[in-house]
């Protein structure tokens, strides 16, 4: 407040004083600085006057306003409405893995990613209420796409180009880089000694530029390398059909799918389309209408994958012997085809199983309208060697599978081959200039090549990448690569369609795209758009705009090519898999960090693994028996050694993991990533362990015959479920309780139920579908599986004096028959609702903030359960169940909040008012689902009343970059505040207001939640229960629909739909015989199925009648004191139904 | 037939015919006043007093240090997690509020029941109540996530928000109950002390004592009008304080009983918590009185009979608490609710079995020693048992709060709670705060209610009895 | 100084006499000071005092009084997204450029004279038009970050700008006129009747019809909402020939209205009450009998139409366009 030149003013009256400028400014400032010492230039006496006069007024108007700026456009684009979100189509490609996307931008700032609804992969014919609308709003997506927007605002991205001077990097501009490249005079002697090691890309623009590059630098060498590749599949199919093809799978009408170490629902290039097909094939209602059984899925694998969790039968087997198993399956299929009819399974459990598989592959399982359906397929995982893919192609051809077709793809050298060649060229010391485009070969090249030492031999090394990683630190120049949302790109999706990647926002930092870099090298000065548009051939202006709008060129998906008779591979020994063999194998499983490039993505690091529920780590997953043999215990380290190189990883005991098989995910343990993924300089330790040293060219996917021993040194894994080793009491209770939480029944019982309830025609003429029940048959709407249903009606304990709005009644339905437990909804919710990341230590303490928790229950079969040896069951079943807030009408949390921070809206939402919450956390205690999350510490770096100055984890400008990802429609929660799923209340409110303003009444399905949009199988449906024909109302009326913890009588608005499994009743199941020795029995001997009319078990005793028979029928479980089983009800209940039918 | 003489030197001899003397050592009014006044005005207090004050002041410092760190960092410094949202701080709160209730029972209920033996211990017990409520009040205050908005808990009509707190929430009842309890017991304690402070005022040695005690004595002259009003006020306040003994801990038990967490959701909680409160309260009174009467030479006023009576009450309430444990198990089995059944099996055999069995042994087995007169009257034995009782009662609150929360409906949300150093330091620190206040009280305020004790002292009756005896011969 | 056993004289400390007066004085002054602090504290923290009157000095001295007042520019000319989105967007400099563009603009043959070409007040506008950098206005109305106010939801339902921004068309420099506190918003959400007006008058800030003019507006709205019901009310209560006619079924004779097939005599009263009086039909319950006879309904309608108040107009609009202001927390907090 400089008033040096102010004249001596005689203070006459308060008003006179008040008018002086410095007084107004003094009062206007919210926190007058330096109140203690008088501001310079003002005499003491004058200052006392000021303080005296202003004391009252300043006190009164002390908290005046901090001036905030509003900066509108200078020239606002035509249809831009500030503060509104708009969606644009684009694509992201990570070294060949292409994802067509729909990005939501808020004031041209991308904040949310969804699948492209128009593309076959992520949109298309998913049976969903909304699909009928002209513009399907959002397509499905997986958890990695949902999290990709966070990488755009990663504060650890480099701000511009860097040049290494001495040992330090100094920032440079692109002009400096261009000058430096010019001075290298690359074109001298035709590009002699100029090597490019790039990550592969399907982009046609890049391949066009590559040709022009080769023309300009004829002697330059170009190598494509990516650690995550499908070389084996390509080699296998090339050997089978003689040309390079890519298989396309359509599982929507599948009867039998056999997965050999394959994970179509999890890590697969077209996992979204597979998931959609898997779900469509198992909808019981439409299966009945189409007179076919729901699909039956077999999974023969070493790791517990997402497909394994959801398979009807899962058979753990070491990955290294799956090849020989495939060969014996092929021989059996040929035998069955020659026999002309199914061969009934005899012999040992393994032989019976192969026989059953072969019978079902050849003749299908549709006994309603039997036909050699050809609706069966065998799929093989990318880790398997080429011959296994070849055998699978032969089998598929033998059984005449219509579910797989082949698409011809351009010839490409194998990745491992080209990195080997590149290392040879580098090693020969002839390389002058080395340009690395993307990738991180120092981290992920095969171990035996020793890429680190070889890299030093190149003189000028340039690394073009988004952030400085391990390889960049060994290079001389770092050119800053732009994020795909900032630049024009193009790519070819899995189904061959040519996709456009349009930019959402100008590059945040000084960065360029690959095409722009190559154009610079080739000496062209075209812009990114021109280069990309050039790759689309001579598209007319309108077609080009339509392609950019849709995200891909319609109809450009390549059609199936005819393939010749596949050649049978030699050298596969059909008997090896049955032989006793206790050699240890290590399998390098695919990971959510792709090849390690997503290590700095906090959302991916913190979302719990679908099976192990471990976060921020890649544990060595080991079978309990193998762990005992190797002397390794949970939360301790195990040392694995291959060719003298050792790696120490934390052990995770996983029942159901194949014996003698250790699984570790790739992409972890990187040392130079950033504040999330770990960086040695910043003193942040790396996340997980680097398996690089164990991976050699020939043992790329897996390696058998490794040495592994438990080290005994402790290592704490941070998991979100079963934080501690569950004690026997707990395990027994989980075993008996999970069947009351996740309702499940077999396809036979569903058919029987549907026939008797809907009744009438026998199965063959195609029974009426359940929804064809006429309204007056309302009272026939029974529940399936019946034996769980409460046999008393819940009464509303508190007469409601205020009434619900008759217009909106929000509710949700989650179909457990479709949910695969893939976690996409968890990350989508995190992106939509600004949910914080808490870090490894806080997850270990049980304080993760995800609003959806995917519960995973492991259940051994009855024999192991009763003997208390739950961990010894070789084939436990895993069931998953997404649990979020159920918005109960009589919510236990609302009664106990002392400050009314959580109250009920008249539309049925449980409103959580963050600004009113003071954090007593009683609501968290009283929620039976424990879905409320508490901000224990300063996770969101938000401003609070008091906090330590060093409390924020990042510097202010890093925080400002990271904050750009936040959705402005949802408030940020500071520490000390409770938060929970709000049914995406911001979407509800905005949807209602837009509908009111536009005058078009809001349909029952028009408002969708973030989890509903992204779910690959559309398991979640949300909408207005008041509108009878909304999808959620139909689901709530469905026969499979039930309420989790219904007996608590709290009026939940979320209902689940029971799961329908389709097991083969003759399938041999490993059980514990009476003498305690493992033997095997038929499936229906082990899992007794109470007919749906069975005991309407009273809700307490239901444990002993549940479908999976985890208590034997006679209910000898000690706890089950009351002997009043439900049988007596059922008898009269049963007759009652029959009588009605016969009338 | 024990004669009066025998009872004079050991008043625990039970003789239904005579009323055992409650003041020994032949003290008359002057003697009573001197023994109590010497504590404050006597030579320097015993060395032990300084040690206890020093140690507890240090612990109190640790407590407030932890509170400061907690407010600056957040509730995450404790071991709480999801689902165990309430951990040690709430256990400490219930523990300290429970301890407070015995003081009010002794000073209010036993006064109305004309139990004369309560007069010499009621002042110290009431003081213990106040200090226990201070400790208890601290925890829920700092326990909430955003401490700076705690005033939303109070129904203040503001022009900004037009928002009232939610009167259906037991936490709000807690706020009213505990604050009422604090104010009423403070008023009752201070009003009862006015005549004694006046005595201290008249014995003041230096200026500070004189002014301080004079202000506190509110100009008490001991005139008949004063005594008349004092007696009336005392009875009214005793009547008012009586329901508090039962209502406050009932409302604290509602924090658990009103919820639907299996293991909390039982109607036995109110009587069970009140019995537990009185049980742990008396144990703390005995734990304080035994060393205090040794240190400050009050053995003639706080006699063995007083301690024995209290020990009997401890045993009685111990049996009630044991009975409540049994009832909880029976109801869980009888009710047939699978979640409740598992909640109690999990308590006894789950991961927290050690806490459960500590609780049962300390609360039910150890007090059985009081069947034997030796344990009821031997100083060391009695303090040992009482310390075990308080340990057991802390574990009871821990078992109820943490065990039920760690495993309830959905097994996937099960988790294990481990305390952090801050948890431990704040627990010990709360004892520091309690003992600091108590040691200061002992030194600077009349520890025993002299005026009331004079009302029941035997020697005056003695003169009266002699004449009877004389008449009898 | 232990006094000897038997003489217990009161030589202890006794307060001097003046202490009594002092204590009384102390209590009285404590009461007064306490009262003073409480009232000053109450009024000092009253949202009206804290929020109202914020008048920052804008980079460009734009006068609403001139543009919206004198020139009668409609609010939506500049704030054009007020009925389409949550934010009533501050206009881009291009909007100012339409008149103050600084260059003679030729538009369809009409030369658009550049207004105040040289005025140095508009230097920032011209600079912005040249450089493309926005003019950095200062925010006047500031709601906390956790409050999500939506302009379009209010403006499209008949809440005028004046309700929350006051007579901004009379302000030289914009200042915050209303306190915009939660209680203030809830009061209006709880009885919005006085704040509602026909949607086409939303930006007519001075609109305040009285008496006859309000009666004309009331009739127009009545007709728009319920067809010709209001125009001719005939007959007394028992042989009433007034029927409800929503304009679809053809009128047989002038002045005579055909019966709306849906409405029979019994529920006409219900339709009436529900349509006109909304939730609080008690307005028309003259005799306090609890239910509204048809006569009472007509009587109410008559004096409504004869001397309607803004509240009556509000009730009418609320029912005609189903305006139900929500009081859920998630309406503003999420």
Coordinates of C-alpha atoms in Angstrom, one line a residue, chain B residues 77 181 208 252 296 377 394:
Chain B
X77 CA -3.0 -40.5 11.6
X181 CA -23.7 -34.3 32.3
X208 CA -3.3 -15.4 46.8
X252 CA -23.7 -43.4 24.7
X296 CA -2.5 -37.6 52.3
X377 CA -9.8 -55.1 52.6
X394 CA -11.3 -50.7 28.0

